[in-house]
C-alpha positions as protocol buffer text, in pm:
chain_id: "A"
residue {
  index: 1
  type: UNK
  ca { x: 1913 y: -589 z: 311 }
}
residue {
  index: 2
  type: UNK
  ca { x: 1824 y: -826 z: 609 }
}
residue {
  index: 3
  type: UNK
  ca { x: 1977 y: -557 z: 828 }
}
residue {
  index: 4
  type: UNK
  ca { x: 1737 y: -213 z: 682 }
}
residue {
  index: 5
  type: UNK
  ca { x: 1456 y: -425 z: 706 }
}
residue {
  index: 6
  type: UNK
  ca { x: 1512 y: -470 z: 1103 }
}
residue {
  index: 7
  type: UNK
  ca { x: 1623 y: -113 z: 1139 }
}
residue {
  index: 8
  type: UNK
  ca { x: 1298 y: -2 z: 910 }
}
residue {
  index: 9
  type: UNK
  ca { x: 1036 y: -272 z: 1143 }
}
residue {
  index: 10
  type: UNK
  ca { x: 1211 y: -143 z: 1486 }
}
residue {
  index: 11
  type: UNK
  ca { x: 1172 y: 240 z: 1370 }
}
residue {
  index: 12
  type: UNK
  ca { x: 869 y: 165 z: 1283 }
}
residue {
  index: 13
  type: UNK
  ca { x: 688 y: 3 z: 1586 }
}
residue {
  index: 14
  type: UNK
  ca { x: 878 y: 295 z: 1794 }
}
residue {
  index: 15
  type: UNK
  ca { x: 673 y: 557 z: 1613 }
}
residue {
  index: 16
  type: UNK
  ca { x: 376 y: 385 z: 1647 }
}
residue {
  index: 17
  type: UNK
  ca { x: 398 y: 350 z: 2012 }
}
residue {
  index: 18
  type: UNK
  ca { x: 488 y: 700 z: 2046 }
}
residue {
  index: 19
  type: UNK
  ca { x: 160 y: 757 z: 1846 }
}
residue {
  index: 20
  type: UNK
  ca { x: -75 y: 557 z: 2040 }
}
residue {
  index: 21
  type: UNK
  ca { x: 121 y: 707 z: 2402 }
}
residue {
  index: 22
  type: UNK
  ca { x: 89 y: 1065 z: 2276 }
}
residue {
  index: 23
  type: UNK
  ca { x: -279 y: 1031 z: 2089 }
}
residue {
  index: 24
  type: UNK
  ca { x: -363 y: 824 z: 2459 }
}
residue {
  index: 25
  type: UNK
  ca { x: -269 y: 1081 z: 2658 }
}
residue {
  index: 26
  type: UNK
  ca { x: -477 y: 1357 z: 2482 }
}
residue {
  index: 27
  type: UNK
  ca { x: -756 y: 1178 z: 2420 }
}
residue {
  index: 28
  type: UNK
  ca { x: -801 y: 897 z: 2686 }
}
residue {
  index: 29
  type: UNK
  ca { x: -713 y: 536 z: 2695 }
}
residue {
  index: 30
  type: UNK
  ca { x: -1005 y: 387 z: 2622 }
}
residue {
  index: 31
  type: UNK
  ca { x: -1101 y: 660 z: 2314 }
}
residue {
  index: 32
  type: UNK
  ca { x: -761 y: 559 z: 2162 }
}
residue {
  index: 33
  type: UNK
  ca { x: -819 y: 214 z: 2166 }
}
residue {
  index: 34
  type: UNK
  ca { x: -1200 y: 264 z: 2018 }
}
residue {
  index: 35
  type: UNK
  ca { x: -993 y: 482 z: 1750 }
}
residue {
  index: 36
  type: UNK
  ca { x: -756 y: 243 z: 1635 }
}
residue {
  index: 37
  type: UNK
  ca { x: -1059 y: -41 z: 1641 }
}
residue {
  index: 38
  type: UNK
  ca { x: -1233 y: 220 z: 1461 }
}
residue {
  index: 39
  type: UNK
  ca { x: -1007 y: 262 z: 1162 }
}
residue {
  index: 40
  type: UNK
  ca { x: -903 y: -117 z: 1169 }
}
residue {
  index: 41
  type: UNK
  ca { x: -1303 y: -157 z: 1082 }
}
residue {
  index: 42
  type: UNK
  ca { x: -1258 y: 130 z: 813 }
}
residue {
  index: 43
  type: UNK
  ca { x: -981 y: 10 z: 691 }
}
residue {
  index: 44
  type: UNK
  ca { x: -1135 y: -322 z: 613 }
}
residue {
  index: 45
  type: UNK
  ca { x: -1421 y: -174 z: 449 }
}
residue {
  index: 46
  type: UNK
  ca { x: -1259 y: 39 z: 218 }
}
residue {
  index: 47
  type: UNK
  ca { x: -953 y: -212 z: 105 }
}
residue {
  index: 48
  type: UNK
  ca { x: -1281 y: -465 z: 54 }
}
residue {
  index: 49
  type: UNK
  ca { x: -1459 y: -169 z: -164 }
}
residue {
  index: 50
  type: UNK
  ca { x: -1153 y: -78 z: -379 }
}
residue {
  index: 51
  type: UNK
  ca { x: -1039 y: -464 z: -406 }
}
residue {
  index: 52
  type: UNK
  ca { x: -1359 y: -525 z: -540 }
}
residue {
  index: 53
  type: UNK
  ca { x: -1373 y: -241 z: -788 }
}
residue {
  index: 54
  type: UNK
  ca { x: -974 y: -346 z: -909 }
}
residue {
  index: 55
  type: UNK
  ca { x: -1062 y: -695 z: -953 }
}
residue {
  index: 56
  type: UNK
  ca { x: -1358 y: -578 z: -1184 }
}
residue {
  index: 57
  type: UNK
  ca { x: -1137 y: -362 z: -1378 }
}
residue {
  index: 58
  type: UNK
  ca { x: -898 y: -635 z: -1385 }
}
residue {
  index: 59
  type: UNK
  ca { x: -1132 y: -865 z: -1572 }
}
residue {
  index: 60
  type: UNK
  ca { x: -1271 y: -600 z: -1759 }
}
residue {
  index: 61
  type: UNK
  ca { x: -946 y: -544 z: -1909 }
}
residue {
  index: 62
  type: UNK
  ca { x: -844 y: -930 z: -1983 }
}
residue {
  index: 63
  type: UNK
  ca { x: -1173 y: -983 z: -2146 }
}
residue {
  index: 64
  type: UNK
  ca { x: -1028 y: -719 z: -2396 }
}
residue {
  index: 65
  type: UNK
  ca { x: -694 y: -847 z: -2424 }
}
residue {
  index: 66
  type: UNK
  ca { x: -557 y: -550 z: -2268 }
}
residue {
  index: 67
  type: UNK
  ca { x: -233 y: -593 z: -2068 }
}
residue {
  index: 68
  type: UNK
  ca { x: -377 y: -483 z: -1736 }
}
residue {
  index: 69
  type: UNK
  ca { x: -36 y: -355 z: -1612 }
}
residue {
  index: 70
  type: UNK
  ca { x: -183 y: -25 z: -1403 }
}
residue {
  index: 71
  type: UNK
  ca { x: -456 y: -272 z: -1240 }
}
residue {
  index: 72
  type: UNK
  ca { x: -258 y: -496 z: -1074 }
}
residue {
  index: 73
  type: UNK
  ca { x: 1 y: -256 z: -967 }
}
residue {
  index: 74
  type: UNK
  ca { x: -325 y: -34 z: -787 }
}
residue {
  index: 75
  type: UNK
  ca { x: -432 y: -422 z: -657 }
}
residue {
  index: 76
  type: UNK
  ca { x: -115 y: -457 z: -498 }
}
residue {
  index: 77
  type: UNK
  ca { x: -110 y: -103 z: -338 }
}
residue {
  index: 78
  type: UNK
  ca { x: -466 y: -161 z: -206 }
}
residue {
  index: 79
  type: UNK
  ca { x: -378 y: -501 z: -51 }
}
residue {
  index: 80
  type: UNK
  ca { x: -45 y: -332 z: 125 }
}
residue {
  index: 81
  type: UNK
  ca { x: -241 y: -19 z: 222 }
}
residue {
  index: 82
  type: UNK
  ca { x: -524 y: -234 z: 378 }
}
residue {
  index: 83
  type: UNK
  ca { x: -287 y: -470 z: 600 }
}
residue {
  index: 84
  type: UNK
  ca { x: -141 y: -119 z: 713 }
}
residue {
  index: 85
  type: UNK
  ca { x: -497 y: -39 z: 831 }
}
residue {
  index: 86
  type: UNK
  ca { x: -523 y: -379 z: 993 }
}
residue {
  index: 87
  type: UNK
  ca { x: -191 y: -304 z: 1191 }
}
residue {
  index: 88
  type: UNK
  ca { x: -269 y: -67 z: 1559 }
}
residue {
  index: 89
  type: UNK
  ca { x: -149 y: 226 z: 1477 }
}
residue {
  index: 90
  type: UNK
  ca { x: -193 y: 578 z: 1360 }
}
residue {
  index: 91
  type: UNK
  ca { x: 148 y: 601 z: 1154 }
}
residue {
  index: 92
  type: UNK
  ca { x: 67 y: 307 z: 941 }
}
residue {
  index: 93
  type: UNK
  ca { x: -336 y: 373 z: 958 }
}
residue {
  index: 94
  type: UNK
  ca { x: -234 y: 729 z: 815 }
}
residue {
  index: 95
  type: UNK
  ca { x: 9 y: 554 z: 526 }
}
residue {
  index: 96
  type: UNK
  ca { x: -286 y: 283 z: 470 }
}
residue {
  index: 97
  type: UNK
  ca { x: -557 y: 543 z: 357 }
}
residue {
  index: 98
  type: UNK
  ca { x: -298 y: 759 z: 159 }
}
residue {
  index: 99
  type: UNK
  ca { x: -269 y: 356 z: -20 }
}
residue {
  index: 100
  type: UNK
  ca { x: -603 y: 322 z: -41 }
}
residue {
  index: 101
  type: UNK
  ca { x: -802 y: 658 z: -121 }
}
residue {
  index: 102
  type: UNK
  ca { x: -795 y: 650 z: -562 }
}
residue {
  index: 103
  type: UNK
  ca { x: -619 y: 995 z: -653 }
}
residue {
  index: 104
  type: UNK
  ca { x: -328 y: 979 z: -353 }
}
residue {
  index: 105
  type: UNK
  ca { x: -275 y: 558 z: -510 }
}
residue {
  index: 106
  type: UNK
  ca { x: -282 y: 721 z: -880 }
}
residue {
  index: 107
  type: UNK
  ca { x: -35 y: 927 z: -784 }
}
residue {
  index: 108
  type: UNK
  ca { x: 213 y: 697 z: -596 }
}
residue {
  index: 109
  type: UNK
  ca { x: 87 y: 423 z: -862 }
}
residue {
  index: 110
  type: UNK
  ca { x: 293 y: 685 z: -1136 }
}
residue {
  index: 111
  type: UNK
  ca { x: 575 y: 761 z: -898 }
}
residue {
  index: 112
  type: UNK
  ca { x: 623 y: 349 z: -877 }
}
residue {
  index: 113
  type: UNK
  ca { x: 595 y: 297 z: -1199 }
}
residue {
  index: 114
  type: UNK
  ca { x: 871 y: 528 z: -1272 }
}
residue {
  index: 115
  type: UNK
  ca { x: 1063 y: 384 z: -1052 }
}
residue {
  index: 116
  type: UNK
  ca { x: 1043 y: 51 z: -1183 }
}
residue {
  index: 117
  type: UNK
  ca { x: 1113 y: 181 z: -1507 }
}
residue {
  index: 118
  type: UNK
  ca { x: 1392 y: 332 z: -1364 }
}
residue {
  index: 119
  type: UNK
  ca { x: 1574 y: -23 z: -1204 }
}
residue {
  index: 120
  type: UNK
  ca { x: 1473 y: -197 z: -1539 }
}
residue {
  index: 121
  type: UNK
  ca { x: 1648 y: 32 z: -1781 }
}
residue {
  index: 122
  type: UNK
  ca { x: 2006 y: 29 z: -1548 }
}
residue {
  index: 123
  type: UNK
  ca { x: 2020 y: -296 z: -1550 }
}
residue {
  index: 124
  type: UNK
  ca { x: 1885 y: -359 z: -1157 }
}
residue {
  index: 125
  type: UNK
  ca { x: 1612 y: -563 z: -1257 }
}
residue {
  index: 126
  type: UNK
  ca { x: 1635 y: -828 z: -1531 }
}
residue {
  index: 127
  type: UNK
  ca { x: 1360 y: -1052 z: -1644 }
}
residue {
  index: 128
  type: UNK
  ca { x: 1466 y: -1409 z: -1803 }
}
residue {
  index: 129
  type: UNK
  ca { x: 1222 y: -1620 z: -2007 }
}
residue {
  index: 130
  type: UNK
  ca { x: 1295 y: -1974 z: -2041 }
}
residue {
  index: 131
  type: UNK
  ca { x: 1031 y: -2208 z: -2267 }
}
């Protein structure tokens, strides 16, 4: 596992620099670096603006008793799609909004959940309660 993980961090920083050395030389140095300062900035805003509406949803829902199962897997989308914004980048700045605009996360929040459901019903994920 240790071993993709490297492979998927070292791929990853390699298309990133390509990014910023291809977007760089079309653009300029200095516009590329105001661009990825400008959707860092972005980035922050929005995660802060959908956080915010997620964690009123989320209470919303528990003041009801409802399991708020959908919530908290859009919270945890938003949270990874805004540290993707934080990161320099256009790869990961392009993943981050896809995270973090509300139909593109409703739809990967459904393909997740699927997926989950998947790993739980083979047998890949077991949950143990102990009282």
């Amino acid at each position: 596992m240790l071993r993709y993980l490297i492979i998927l961090i070292v791929v990853g920083f390699g298309l990133e620099l390509w990014g910023l050395i291809t977007v760089g030389s079309l653009i300029g140095g200095w516009n590329t670096v105001l661009l990825v300062i400008l959707t860092g900035l972005l980035g922050a805003w929005l995660a802060k603006q959908q956080g915010v509406q997620v964690l009123r949803t989320l209470q919303f829902q528990l003041s009801r008793g409802q399991m708020p199962t959908e919530t908290i897997i859009d919270g945890v989308l938003i949270l990874v799609g805004g540290m993707l914004l934080l990161l320099p980048g256009f790869v990961s700045d392009v993943i981050g909004l896809i995270l973090l605009i509300p139909y593109t996360r409703m739809i990967l929040r459904h393909l997740l959940k699927q997926w989950l459901w998947y790993l739980i019903s083979s047998g890949r994920i077991r949950f143990f309660f102990r009282r």
